[in-house]
Amino acid sequence: MVSSRTLELLLVTGATGALAVAMCIAAVGARSTIVLLLILVGVALQTIGLAARWSALGYGPFTTMYEVLASSVWSLALIFAAAYTALPKIRPTATLVLPFIVLLAGWALSTDPEPGHLPPTFSTPLLYVHSIFGKLYLGFLMLAVGVAGVIPARRTVLANRFVEMPGDDDLTELSYRFAAFAFIFDTVMLIVGAVWAQDAWGRYWAWDPLETWAFLSWLALAFGLHLKIWMRPSPGIWTALVTLVFVIAFLTFFGVPFVSDSPHKGAF
Amino acid sequence: MQQPTVMSASARSLRWLASMRLTQVLLGMLALATLLSYLARGIDPITLGVPLALLVANLVAAVITNAAFRRQPALLMFHLALVAVVSLLGLGQLTSVNGRFELTEGVAYDGTLLGGTRGYLSRQLMDASFVHEGFTIEYAAGMRRGRTRNPVKWIDDRGVERHDAIGDQKPLSINGYRFYTTANKGFAPLLDWSGEGAAPVRGAVHLPSYPLHEHEQLRDWQPAGLSVPIRIALVLEGPIIDRDQASVLSLPARHTIVVQAGGVRAELRPGDTAVLPGGTLRYVGLRTWMGYRVTYDMTSIWLLAACLVAIAALLWHYVAKFRGRPW
């Protein structure tokens, strides 16, 4: 008899495998429908794995590094699958985006999957709204970087993967649009988080490490969007800017919990 | 003849103040101020306030001079909402109260704070009082704190006694003040001291936070007129919280307190009396105490409203902009 924990890990490992195969097929430039199918298989397996964990523990994937990474793999793969389906012109970006998702999935599998503890202040619907908008923010920022990343990648050995993609200016514009929506999602995430913090800890903002880095990430994105309108930077500079914002956001999501005692001061 | 030159100079100044280049510089300054304050282990409102105030001036000047804002009402609304957010944050800093205090079970809160911050224009007297009526706090195995339930009572504006249970993300709201339970809580022996030739006094001695200082449940108490303090120690008959399984923290069913003063030592149960040098001590019984955080910020609801307007306007702006020119 397979325990629910083993089943969950098998499913999450299977999801990582499906995404890794999709990455390899995308890298050799094979049929995009197979890539999409494999991404969807990965998302489905990850969904069942996370649902099994949720059902066994009684709470969602919000507390440990493993849970945050595994749920992020799920959301990023789902958002990329949606973009892949809705915008066929950007499908070659799978060559750049899927390795990132697979690395994240590998990182998740290397962390301790032991259950954490859901603090009492996490028993609120605002947790779900805050998390959903956080994941949309990171997902749209990933799409912005993925699309913009094609611009420098065209000047490398990967050039032949992107010959059918639109020109650099069009890619910059699309990347800007993804970044603009990422900014909206980021702002909603911060506002919902502030409302939650007011109820949970009696303050809407306390400059704890995660809040400080989230604000820096928001400022960096605001800076980039402003610069895009005002200076009309070259595609290369835009790529560098949006990548920098993504790095700050990535560190905020997955780095700060490592360097501070808890994601939020007073959370536990 | 000189007036056009003066007008032109002020217009030039306004245009300079409204420039996007300045916006970029100020956004960079704000990020730098945030980062430096963070690295210095404490965000200073003034350090952040300067670039924020300059950004507001930059934005107001831009709204006046930049025709793009008149062409794009959603963009204008978003930026005006940002000005409102920053202004409300500033007003909140001046008028808010953020304090902490401890309250013994059964005792009405008198508005005294143990610490915290008050804005320069905040109300100095806290016109809100309540009584806490004990607590129960759930703990999961491994001493992991769960749900807090803290029954409270207060008199409302119509003079009616009201009861509720607060805890975790459910604060008590009275007259705009919001009272939150915290992880800081413990036990408080209630004592009557009758000193020789002095009026009797009653005191509650807040022992160190429990279970954080589970093995240091002692504290000195020195009633007025007594030359040496009385050392009070709580002795529990068995642990209240089981580290290996789910438990509930509340008043212990069986316990004693040990009192020591001037070489005299006595073990007391509720109702017992001890004769100590200088007077008589009666142990009334054990109560709980709860550490509370209290906040008052009249701007918070308006701040939320301004944020929601900003979000709606930004969404409207981008959707209209991108729909007008499909990719």
XYZ file of C-alpha atoms in Angstrom:
595
model
C 0.000 0.000 0.000
C 1.511 3.349 -1.063
C 1.224 6.090 1.557
C -0.272 9.431 0.582
C 3.132 11.073 1.163
C 4.860 8.637 -1.202
C 2.093 9.064 -3.767
C 2.419 12.834 -3.547
C 6.198 12.706 -4.049
C 5.794 10.277 -6.952
C 3.301 12.629 -8.613
C 5.478 15.718 -8.074
C 8.511 13.821 -9.371
C 6.449 12.684 -12.365
C 5.406 16.282 -13.007
C 9.062 17.350 -12.945
C 9.867 14.542 -15.368
C 7.100 15.582 -17.769
C 8.260 19.202 -17.691
C 11.884 18.111 -18.208
C 10.908 16.047 -21.255
C 8.910 19.027 -22.578
C 12.016 21.168 -22.073
C 14.193 18.715 -24.046
C 11.673 18.466 -26.896
C 11.350 22.274 -27.013
C 15.155 22.562 -27.065
C 15.450 20.426 -30.197
C 12.627 22.366 -31.845
C 10.168 19.489 -32.188
C 6.379 19.789 -32.521
C 4.875 22.367 -30.228
C 1.706 20.353 -29.577
C 3.782 17.621 -27.919
C 5.485 20.264 -25.767
C 2.110 21.700 -24.750
C 0.735 18.242 -24.015
C 3.709 17.420 -21.790
C 3.426 20.747 -19.934
C -0.250 20.021 -19.313
C 0.607 16.492 -18.104
C 3.156 18.067 -15.733
C 0.594 20.570 -14.483
C -1.998 17.804 -14.011
C 0.402 15.591 -12.032
C 1.541 18.545 -9.926
C -2.106 19.462 -9.285
C -2.956 15.960 -8.072
C 0.230 15.796 -5.977
C -0.463 19.124 -4.275
C -4.142 18.248 -3.828
C -3.179 14.950 -2.168
C -0.896 16.842 0.227
C -3.574 19.468 0.901
C -6.107 16.733 1.632
C -3.730 14.844 3.935
C -2.534 17.890 5.903
C -5.751 19.896 5.913
C -4.112 23.077 4.632
C -2.656 24.354 1.390
C 0.963 24.641 0.241
C 1.795 27.863 2.075
C 4.211 27.098 4.890
C 7.443 25.308 3.976
C 10.006 26.022 1.275
C 9.039 22.755 -0.417
C 5.385 23.775 -0.522
C 6.114 27.291 -1.786
C 8.428 25.958 -4.513
C 6.104 23.121 -5.550
C 3.084 25.423 -5.765
C 5.158 27.959 -7.717
C 6.183 25.272 -10.220
C 2.489 24.488 -10.619
C 1.428 28.112 -11.132
C 4.333 29.059 -13.410
C 3.798 25.977 -15.599
C 0.052 26.688 -15.744
C 0.575 30.353 -16.684
C 3.129 29.406 -19.323
C 0.773 26.752 -20.736
C -1.985 29.400 -20.983
C 0.331 31.850 -22.769
C 1.652 29.050 -24.987
C -1.908 28.245 -26.055
C -3.176 31.833 -26.425
C -0.101 33.254 -28.216
C 1.300 30.650 -30.636
C 3.914 33.162 -31.832
C 5.742 32.979 -28.515
C 5.944 29.183 -28.342
C 9.707 29.097 -29.066
C 10.233 30.879 -25.709
C 9.719 27.417 -24.189
C 13.432 26.925 -24.874
C 14.146 29.655 -22.291
C 11.223 29.357 -19.882
C 10.985 25.601 -19.351
C 14.584 25.188 -18.077
C 13.773 27.765 -15.392
C 10.605 25.918 -14.333
C 12.381 22.571 -14.369
C 15.216 23.968 -12.232
C 12.638 25.279 -9.773
C 10.964 21.846 -9.727
C 14.336 20.191 -9.117
C 14.991 22.600 -6.283
C 11.578 21.738 -4.800
C 12.402 18.032 -4.909
C 15.720 18.658 -3.152
C 14.062 20.412 -0.191
C 12.575 18.758 2.878
C 8.954 17.760 2.135
C 8.096 17.330 5.834
C 4.882 19.169 6.797
C 5.185 22.575 8.411
C 2.775 24.307 10.744
C -0.019 26.564 9.572
C 0.029 29.575 11.905
C -3.414 30.641 13.183
C -3.071 33.964 11.364
C -3.038 32.023 8.064
C -6.661 30.907 8.536
C -8.107 33.633 6.358
C -9.421 33.835 2.780
C -6.980 36.725 2.257
C -4.147 34.165 2.251
C -5.545 32.667 -0.956
C -6.104 36.028 -2.645
C -2.623 37.224 -1.638
C -0.998 34.002 -2.872
C -2.937 33.882 -6.158
C -1.942 37.440 -7.072
C 1.632 36.750 -6.005
C 1.769 33.791 -8.335
C 0.186 35.761 -11.178
C 2.793 38.478 -10.600
C 5.722 36.085 -10.786
C 4.176 34.217 -13.723
C 3.629 37.334 -15.827
C 7.093 38.611 -14.958
C 8.484 35.247 -16.070
C 6.632 35.630 -19.391
C 8.030 39.173 -19.767
C 11.572 37.889 -19.233
C 10.996 34.826 -21.410
C 9.838 36.940 -24.345
C 12.518 39.610 -23.864
C 15.143 36.905 -23.388
C 14.713 35.873 -27.018
C 16.346 39.165 -28.048
C 19.851 38.356 -26.717
C 19.329 34.618 -27.343
C 19.032 35.380 -31.058
C 22.655 36.388 -30.997
C 23.782 33.001 -29.668
C 23.891 29.421 -30.904
C 20.184 29.212 -30.106
C 19.390 31.685 -32.905
C 17.762 29.086 -35.165
C 15.151 28.334 -32.488
C 13.715 31.849 -32.792
C 13.772 32.610 -36.512
C 9.989 32.464 -36.773
C 9.405 34.843 -33.905
C 8.470 38.519 -34.399
C 11.115 41.263 -34.488
C 12.888 42.666 -31.458
C 10.653 45.737 -31.183
C 7.501 43.598 -31.194
C 8.975 41.281 -28.579
C 9.918 44.284 -26.434
C 6.360 45.584 -26.687
C 4.885 42.195 -25.706
C 7.340 41.867 -22.844
C 6.356 45.366 -21.683
C 2.688 44.342 -21.708
C 3.360 41.250 -19.615
C 5.403 43.410 -17.226
C 2.574 45.967 -17.015
C 0.094 43.289 -15.936
C 2.699 41.865 -13.563
C 2.802 45.344 -11.998
C -0.968 45.304 -11.502
C -0.868 41.838 -9.917
C 2.081 42.866 -7.735
C 0.186 45.944 -6.522
C -2.923 43.888 -5.713
C -0.746 41.333 -3.890
C 0.779 44.094 -1.753
C -2.593 45.695 -0.963
C -4.233 42.382 -0.014
C -1.158 41.514 2.047
C -1.437 44.842 3.853
C -5.126 44.270 4.665
C -4.271 40.795 5.938
C -1.344 42.092 8.016
C -3.581 44.746 9.578
C -5.963 42.074 10.805
C -3.341 39.468 11.657
C -0.662 41.567 13.340
C -2.256 44.980 13.912
C -0.190 46.801 11.294
C -0.560 47.036 7.536
C 3.146 47.446 6.914
C 6.114 46.808 9.190
C 9.150 46.761 6.908
C 10.005 43.168 7.749
C 12.489 41.586 5.295
C 9.831 40.206 2.971
C 7.823 43.440 2.928
C 10.951 45.498 2.322
C 12.065 43.339 -0.600
C 8.520 43.195 -1.989
C 8.463 47.011 -1.972
C 11.897 47.145 -3.654
C 10.656 44.719 -6.293
C 7.550 46.911 -6.864
C 9.724 50.024 -7.123
C 12.088 48.318 -9.574
C 9.153 47.346 -11.792
C 7.685 50.874 -11.565
C 11.129 52.223 -12.526
C 11.325 49.874 -15.524
C 7.807 50.669 -16.769
C 8.439 54.405 -16.431
C 11.717 54.133 -18.277
C 10.063 52.189 -21.081
C 7.548 55.019 -21.636
C 9.950 57.883 -21.175
C 13.217 56.762 -22.740
C 12.005 54.067 -25.126
C 15.096 51.984 -24.352
C 16.583 49.624 -26.886
C 15.330 46.000 -26.787
C 18.624 44.976 -25.188
C 18.347 47.513 -22.373
C 14.705 46.581 -21.801
C 15.698 42.909 -21.539
C 18.362 43.783 -18.971
C 15.882 45.875 -16.972
C 13.077 43.329 -16.884
C 15.568 40.564 -16.053
C 16.879 42.617 -13.130
C 13.323 43.098 -11.847
C 12.722 39.369 -12.174
C 15.893 38.591 -10.216
C 14.766 40.922 -7.396
C 11.282 39.354 -7.427
C 12.771 35.854 -7.446
C 14.982 36.674 -4.464
C 11.959 38.141 -2.691
C 9.901 35.006 -3.232
C 12.542 32.341 -2.717
C 15.585 34.030 -1.181
C 14.291 36.154 1.689
C 12.677 33.203 3.514
C 16.177 31.642 3.597
C 17.940 34.660 5.087
C 15.301 35.731 7.604
C 13.901 33.755 10.507
C 10.396 33.772 9.073
C 8.784 35.087 5.900
C 6.913 37.687 7.921
C 7.844 39.134 11.286
C 5.312 37.815 13.793
C 3.843 35.363 11.320
C 4.697 32.347 13.411
C 8.835 93.969 -19.975
C 10.465 91.648 -17.464
C 7.282 89.723 -16.546
C 7.439 87.277 -19.483
C 11.006 86.379 -18.426
C 9.868 85.715 -14.839
C 6.922 83.623 -16.070
C 9.202 81.743 -18.362
C 11.623 80.988 -15.529
C 8.839 79.667 -13.277
C 7.430 77.646 -16.143
C 10.894 76.232 -16.765
C 11.203 75.369 -13.066
C 7.816 73.668 -13.124
C 8.760 71.708 -16.232
C 12.031 70.676 -14.589
C 10.141 69.602 -11.466
C 7.709 67.649 -13.659
C 10.354 65.865 -15.698
C 10.308 62.103 -16.074
C 14.069 62.142 -15.644
C 13.532 63.500 -12.131
C 10.894 60.802 -11.542
C 13.448 58.137 -12.402
C 16.051 59.726 -10.133
C 13.560 59.989 -7.250
C 12.378 56.396 -7.704
C 16.032 55.374 -7.533
C 16.504 57.535 -4.413
C 13.494 55.937 -2.763
C 14.813 52.454 -3.542
C 18.254 53.417 -2.217
C 16.770 54.943 0.956
C 14.707 51.791 1.515
C 17.696 49.525 0.964
C 20.035 51.553 3.176
C 17.456 51.801 5.959
C 16.843 48.061 5.713
C 20.562 47.276 5.873
C 20.874 49.644 8.845
C 18.281 47.460 10.608
C 15.422 49.901 10.761
C 13.328 51.868 8.303
C 13.310 55.534 9.237
C 10.126 57.424 8.170
C 12.125 60.628 7.515
C 14.650 58.872 5.267
C 11.785 57.548 3.164
C 9.666 60.665 3.619
C 12.054 62.961 1.743
C 12.084 61.089 -1.592
C 8.354 60.360 -1.217
C 7.567 64.074 -0.710
C 9.742 64.977 -3.700
C 7.968 62.318 -5.783
C 4.612 63.858 -4.861
C 5.891 67.326 -5.903
C 7.231 65.819 -9.125
C 3.916 64.136 -9.810
C 1.773 67.194 -9.061
C 3.991 69.274 -11.363
C 3.691 66.595 -14.052
C -0.108 66.561 -13.742
C -0.116 70.354 -14.232
C 2.289 70.475 -17.174
C 2.096 67.111 -18.937
C -0.671 66.908 -21.540
C -0.486 63.079 -21.439
C -2.422 63.147 -18.167
C -5.239 65.159 -19.763
C -5.387 62.762 -22.691
C -5.450 59.687 -20.462
C -7.920 60.093 -17.557
C -7.202 56.621 -16.156
C -3.489 57.426 -15.959
C -4.351 60.722 -14.251
C -6.620 58.948 -11.772
C -3.925 56.375 -10.973
C -1.316 59.030 -10.252
C -3.717 61.178 -8.210
C -4.561 58.064 -6.186
C -0.818 57.594 -5.601
C -0.600 61.194 -4.340
C -3.535 60.431 -2.030
C -1.818 57.254 -0.785
C 1.420 59.096 0.061
C -0.484 61.990 1.677
C -2.568 59.600 3.783
C 0.561 57.696 4.805
C 2.044 60.991 6.012
C -1.145 61.944 7.855
C -1.252 58.465 9.379
C 2.300 58.897 10.685
C 1.212 62.101 12.428
C -2.065 60.868 13.917
C -1.702 57.135 14.531
C -1.132 55.241 17.756
C 0.676 51.934 17.851
C 1.208 50.691 21.364
C 1.429 47.655 23.569
C 0.278 46.854 27.076
C -0.424 43.937 29.374
C -3.777 43.420 31.043
C -4.686 41.180 33.969
C -7.794 39.050 33.673
C -10.782 40.819 35.192
C -9.140 44.270 35.292
C -10.459 47.141 33.136
C -7.889 48.629 30.753
C -7.069 52.212 31.801
C -5.363 53.471 28.642
C -1.777 53.096 29.885
C 0.787 51.914 27.349
C 4.002 50.025 28.134
C 5.585 51.174 24.902
C 5.024 51.915 21.248
C 4.818 54.944 19.015
C 2.443 57.881 18.826
C 2.158 60.460 16.069
C 2.734 64.100 17.004
C -0.946 64.858 16.422
C -2.374 61.670 17.918
C -5.011 61.640 20.624
C -3.131 61.626 23.910
C -5.861 59.990 25.972
C -7.200 56.628 24.970
C -10.978 56.686 25.327
C -11.439 52.952 25.069
C -11.637 50.387 27.825
C -12.398 46.703 28.090
C -11.932 43.753 30.407
C -10.294 40.505 29.393
C -11.910 37.398 30.795
C -9.185 34.776 30.396
C -7.938 32.930 27.356
C -7.538 29.518 25.805
C -4.737 28.932 23.303
C -4.419 25.763 21.275
C -0.987 24.207 20.782
C -0.126 21.532 18.247
C 2.473 18.846 18.990
C 5.926 20.396 19.186
C 4.641 23.457 21.106
C 3.413 25.131 17.913
C 0.925 27.832 18.766
C -2.529 27.509 17.247
C -5.797 29.379 17.685
C -6.125 32.009 20.413
C -9.515 32.663 21.989
C -9.743 35.610 24.351
C -13.222 36.496 25.690
C -13.583 40.223 26.415
C -16.333 42.552 27.621
C -16.811 46.302 27.310
C -19.435 48.992 27.591
C -20.586 50.345 24.224
C -21.626 53.915 23.330
C -25.188 53.300 24.561
C -23.973 52.050 27.928
C -24.769 48.411 27.130
C -22.347 45.697 28.263
C -21.068 43.781 25.253
C -19.239 40.437 25.084
C -17.122 38.919 22.329
C -14.143 36.616 21.836
C -11.107 38.034 20.020
C -7.818 36.470 18.952
C -5.447 36.026 16.013
C -6.879 38.096 13.139
C -9.993 39.161 15.023
C -9.303 42.365 16.975
C -11.593 44.235 19.354
C -12.638 47.592 17.865
C -13.720 50.370 20.220
C -13.929 54.054 19.206
C -11.538 53.521 16.305
C -8.978 51.679 18.446
C -8.164 48.125 17.494
C -6.922 45.763 20.195
C -5.051 42.633 19.122
C -3.978 39.680 21.215
C -0.274 38.803 20.926
C 1.903 35.762 21.597
C 2.963 37.467 24.847
C 0.815 36.097 27.672
C 1.103 34.287 30.961
C -0.061 33.907 34.539
C -0.531 36.491 37.267
C -0.906 35.624 40.984
C -3.410 38.014 42.572
C -2.224 39.114 46.020
C -3.519 41.195 48.947
C -0.816 42.853 51.035
C -1.631 44.278 54.448
C 1.395 46.202 55.656
C 1.831 47.258 59.295
C 0.163 50.634 59.704
C -0.624 50.937 55.991
C -3.763 50.559 53.920
C -4.174 47.115 52.309
C -3.207 46.904 48.625
C -4.103 44.402 45.953
C -1.685 43.577 43.155
C -1.389 41.186 40.237
C 2.175 40.076 39.534
C 2.643 39.342 35.844
C 5.002 36.373 35.713
C 7.240 35.974 32.624
C 5.561 35.018 29.362
C 4.358 31.405 29.191
C 5.393 28.968 27.697
C 8.371 30.989 26.400
C 9.770 31.247 29.952
C 8.165 28.076 31.233
C 10.988 27.379 33.715
C 11.409 30.947 34.995
C 7.998 31.567 36.514
C 9.103 33.941 39.251
C 9.147 37.677 39.806
C 9.715 40.181 42.634
C 6.903 42.345 43.965
C 7.418 45.314 46.247
C 4.208 46.898 47.539
C 4.472 50.550 48.605
C 5.976 50.897 52.066
C 7.767 47.550 52.045
C 11.560 47.845 52.267
C 12.405 44.500 50.624
C 10.701 42.878 47.668
C 8.679 39.689 47.954
C 9.808 36.981 45.554
C 6.831 35.169 44.001
C 7.319 31.841 42.205
C 4.649 29.747 40.530
C 4.935 25.976 40.978
C 2.825 23.961 38.562
C 1.877 20.387 39.336
C 2.713 18.919 35.964
C 3.096 20.571 32.550
C 0.157 22.476 31.082
C 1.241 21.973 27.485
C 2.223 18.514 26.318
C 5.111 18.828 23.877
C 4.184 15.563 22.157
C 0.508 16.127 21.447
C -2.124 18.791 20.956
C -2.859 20.770 24.133
C -4.737 23.824 25.312
C -3.121 26.548 27.399
C -5.401 27.979 30.070
C -5.280 28.462 33.838
C -3.679 25.412 35.513
C -6.053 23.336 37.629
C -3.493 22.631 40.416
C -0.660 24.841 41.501
C 0.966 26.610 44.425
C 2.962 29.786 44.744
C 6.121 30.067 46.791
C 6.735 33.445 48.442
C 10.018 34.520 49.994
C 10.854 37.728 51.835
C 13.408 38.586 54.542
C 14.373 34.962 55.121
C 10.745 33.751 55.424
C 9.461 31.227 52.899
C 5.893 30.011 52.465
C 3.949 27.868 50.015
C 0.462 29.158 49.353
C -2.641 27.872 47.671
C -5.530 30.184 46.712
C -7.027 31.648 49.903
C -3.905 30.981 52.037
C -2.164 33.701 54.050
C 1.504 34.106 55.016
C 2.958 36.376 57.675
C 6.060 38.045 56.259
C 8.380 40.667 57.731
C 6.413 43.927 57.605
C 2.950 42.562 57.015
C 0.604 39.802 55.869
C 0.256 38.428 52.373
C -2.921 36.726 51.188
C -2.919 34.753 47.959
C -6.273 35.453 46.293
C -5.777 33.181 43.291
C -4.172 32.787 39.893
C -5.283 34.859 36.892
C -4.069 35.116 33.329
C -2.540 38.184 31.722
C -2.508 38.970 28.036
C -0.156 41.225 26.105
C -2.096 43.385 23.635
C -1.169 45.541 20.730
C -3.374 48.577 20.193
C -3.534 50.611 17.005
C -5.422 53.710 16.029
C -5.185 55.017 12.486
C -8.049 57.102 11.138
C -6.463 57.091 7.674
C -6.369 53.326 7.113
C -9.838 52.982 5.540
C -9.164 55.955 3.241
C -5.776 54.487 2.400
C -7.425 51.264 1.323
C -9.949 53.215 -0.758
C -7.141 55.167 -2.473
C -5.285 51.903 -3.195
C -8.390 50.355 -4.743
C -8.929 53.435 -6.923
C -5.268 53.234 -7.991
C -5.608 49.573 -8.981
C -8.869 50.120 -10.876
C -7.402 53.112 -12.715
C -4.194 51.273 -13.615
C -6.139 48.303 -14.956
C -8.406 50.632 -16.941
C -5.372 52.480 -18.331
C -3.467 49.414 -19.499
C -6.508 47.579 -20.899
C -7.556 50.675 -22.898
C -3.990 51.264 -24.072
C -3.329 47.697 -25.207
C -6.777 47.198 -26.741
C -6.198 50.244 -28.877
C -3.101 48.643 -30.385
C -3.360 44.816 -30.369
C -0.031 42.991 -30.399
